[in-house]
CSV table of C-alpha atoms in Angstrom, one decimal:
chain,number,residue,atom,x,y,z
A,1,MET,CA,-44.7,16.0,40.5
A,2,ARG,CA,-45.3,12.4,39.8
A,3,PRO,CA,-48.7,10.5,41.1
A,4,GLU,CA,-46.5,8.3,43.3
A,5,ASP,CA,-44.3,11.2,44.7
A,6,ARG,CA,-47.3,12.7,45.9
A,7,ARG,CA,-48.9,9.6,46.8
A,8,ALA,CA,-45.6,9.1,49.2
A,9,ALA,CA,-45.3,12.8,50.8
A,10,GLU,CA,-49.5,12.0,51.3
A,11,HIS,CA,-48.6,8.8,53.2
A,12,ASP,CA,-45.4,10.3,55.4
A,13,CYS,CA,-47.3,13.5,56.2
A,14,ALA,CA,-50.2,10.8,56.9
A,15,ARG,CA,-47.9,8.7,59.5
A,16,LEU,CA,-46.7,11.7,61.1
A,17,ILE,CA,-50.1,12.7,62.3
A,18,ALA,CA,-50.7,9.6,63.7
A,19,LEU,CA,-47.1,8.9,65.2
A,20,TYR,CA,-47.4,12.1,66.8
A,21,ALA,CA,-50.7,10.9,68.8
A,22,ASN,CA,-49.2,7.5,69.6
A,23,LEU,CA,-45.9,9.3,71.2
A,24,ASN,CA,-47.7,12.3,72.9
A,25,ASP,CA,-49.5,9.1,74.6
A,26,GLU,CA,-46.1,7.8,75.5
A,27,ALA,CA,-45.4,10.8,77.0
A,28,ARG,CA,-42.0,10.2,74.7
A,29,TRP,CA,-41.3,13.8,74.5
A,30,ASP,CA,-38.3,14.2,72.6
A,31,GLU,CA,-39.5,11.9,69.7
A,32,VAL,CA,-42.7,14.0,69.8
A,33,ALA,CA,-40.3,16.9,69.2
A,34,ALA,CA,-38.4,15.6,66.8
A,35,LEU,CA,-41.3,15.3,64.6
A,36,TYR,CA,-40.6,18.8,64.0
A,37,ALA,CA,-39.0,20.8,62.1
A,38,GLU,CA,-36.2,22.8,64.4
A,39,ASP,CA,-38.0,26.2,63.3
A,40,GLY,CA,-41.6,24.7,63.5
A,41,VAL,CA,-44.6,25.6,65.6
A,42,MET,CA,-47.1,24.3,68.0
A,43,TYR,CA,-50.3,25.6,68.7
A,44,ARG,CA,-51.8,22.9,71.3
A,45,PRO,CA,-55.9,22.9,71.0
A,46,THR,CA,-56.2,24.5,74.8
A,47,ALA,CA,-54.3,27.4,73.5
A,48,PRO,CA,-55.5,27.8,70.0
A,49,ASP,CA,-53.1,31.4,69.2
A,50,VAL,CA,-50.1,30.7,71.8
A,51,GLY,CA,-47.4,29.2,69.8
A,52,VAL,CA,-44.6,27.4,70.8
A,53,GLU,CA,-41.5,28.4,68.4
A,54,GLY,CA,-38.4,26.0,67.6
A,55,ARG,CA,-38.0,22.1,68.2
A,56,GLU,CA,-36.1,23.2,71.5
A,57,ALA,CA,-38.8,25.4,73.3
A,58,ILE,CA,-41.6,22.5,71.8
A,59,LEU,CA,-39.8,20.1,74.3
A,60,ALA,CA,-39.5,22.4,77.1
A,61,ALA,CA,-43.2,22.7,76.7
A,62,PHE,CA,-44.0,19.1,76.6
A,63,LYS,CA,-41.5,18.1,79.6
A,64,ALA,CA,-42.9,21.3,81.2
A,65,ARG,CA,-46.5,19.1,81.7
A,66,PRO,CA,-47.8,17.5,85.0
A,67,PRO,CA,-47.9,13.6,84.2
A,68,ARG,CA,-51.4,12.7,82.7
A,69,THR,CA,-52.8,9.1,81.0
A,70,THR,CA,-53.9,10.0,77.4
A,71,ARG,CA,-55.5,8.7,74.3
A,72,HIS,CA,-55.5,10.6,71.2
A,73,VAL,CA,-57.8,9.7,68.4
A,74,CYS,CA,-57.1,10.9,65.0
A,75,SER,CA,-59.4,10.5,62.1
A,76,ASN,CA,-60.6,12.3,58.8
A,77,VAL,CA,-56.8,12.4,58.1
A,78,VAL,CA,-56.9,14.9,54.2
A,79,ILE,CA,-53.3,15.4,52.9
A,80,ASP,CA,-53.1,18.4,50.3
A,81,VAL,CA,-49.3,18.6,48.5
A,82,GLU,CA,-48.5,21.8,47.7
A,83,GLY,CA,-44.9,20.8,46.3
A,84,PRO,CA,-41.9,19.0,45.9
A,85,ALA,CA,-41.4,20.1,49.7
A,86,THR,CA,-44.5,21.3,50.8
A,87,ALA,CA,-48.0,20.1,52.0
A,88,ARG,CA,-50.9,21.2,54.3
A,89,GLY,CA,-53.0,19.0,55.5
A,90,THR,CA,-56.7,18.7,58.6
A,91,SER,CA,-57.2,15.9,60.3
A,92,ALA,CA,-60.4,15.9,63.5
A,93,MET,CA,-58.9,14.5,66.6
A,94,LEU,CA,-60.3,12.9,70.1
A,95,LEU,CA,-58.9,13.0,72.9
A,96,PHE,CA,-59.4,10.9,76.1
A,97,THR,CA,-57.8,11.7,79.2
A,98,SER,CA,-58.0,10.3,83.3
A,99,GLU,CA,-59.4,14.0,83.9
A,100,GLY,CA,-62.7,14.1,82.5
A,101,ALA,CA,-64.9,14.4,79.2
A,102,PRO,CA,-63.7,13.4,76.3
A,103,LEU,CA,-62.2,16.2,73.7
A,104,VAL,CA,-62.9,17.1,70.4
A,105,GLY,CA,-61.0,19.5,67.8
A,106,SER,CA,-59.1,19.1,64.5
A,107,PHE,CA,-55.1,20.1,63.6
A,108,HIS,CA,-54.5,22.0,60.8
A,109,ASP,CA,-51.1,21.3,59.7
A,110,ARG,CA,-48.2,22.6,57.7
A,111,PHE,CA,-45.3,19.8,56.5
A,112,CYS,CA,-42.3,20.3,55.2
A,113,LEU,CA,-39.5,18.1,53.9
A,114,THR,CA,-36.0,18.2,55.6
A,115,PRO,CA,-33.2,16.1,55.1
A,116,ASP,CA,-34.5,14.0,58.1
A,117,GLY,CA,-37.8,13.0,55.6
A,118,TRP,CA,-41.1,14.8,56.1
A,119,ARG,CA,-41.3,17.2,59.4
A,120,PHE,CA,-44.5,20.1,60.9
A,121,ALA,CA,-43.6,23.2,60.0
A,122,GLU,CA,-46.7,24.5,61.7
A,123,ARG,CA,-49.2,22.3,63.9
A,124,ARG,CA,-52.4,24.5,64.9
A,125,GLY,CA,-54.7,22.3,67.0
A,126,SER,CA,-58.0,23.7,67.7
A,127,LEU,CA,-61.4,22.7,70.3
A,128,ILE,CA,-64.8,22.0,68.9
A,129,PHE,CA,-66.6,20.6,71.4
A,130,LYS,CA,-65.1,20.9,75.4
């Protein structure tokens, strides 16, 4: 893989992480779900052992949530490109809600290149401090 292709993949995957946070905070669920591959899997930080499989199921899970005001702050993003169509990433997450104390956690992501660009193949969240 050429260095410029690796950097482009790293950038695109890091952008997905930031876009996910922003769209999530704006409750734009259709667009959040579209960031996943069709067969992608989501593990919420509050339920790290329960996978939600498939883009449609992920969309339904987001739409079933009660409305709330949130602000996700993601940092320490590191993307490791494994090949021309796969990558892994980690990031730190800080979640502010109108409901209580901030939550601190992380995401461990797997990415895949689709005809529509890079998407989450798996997004696995976990909480460190609750």
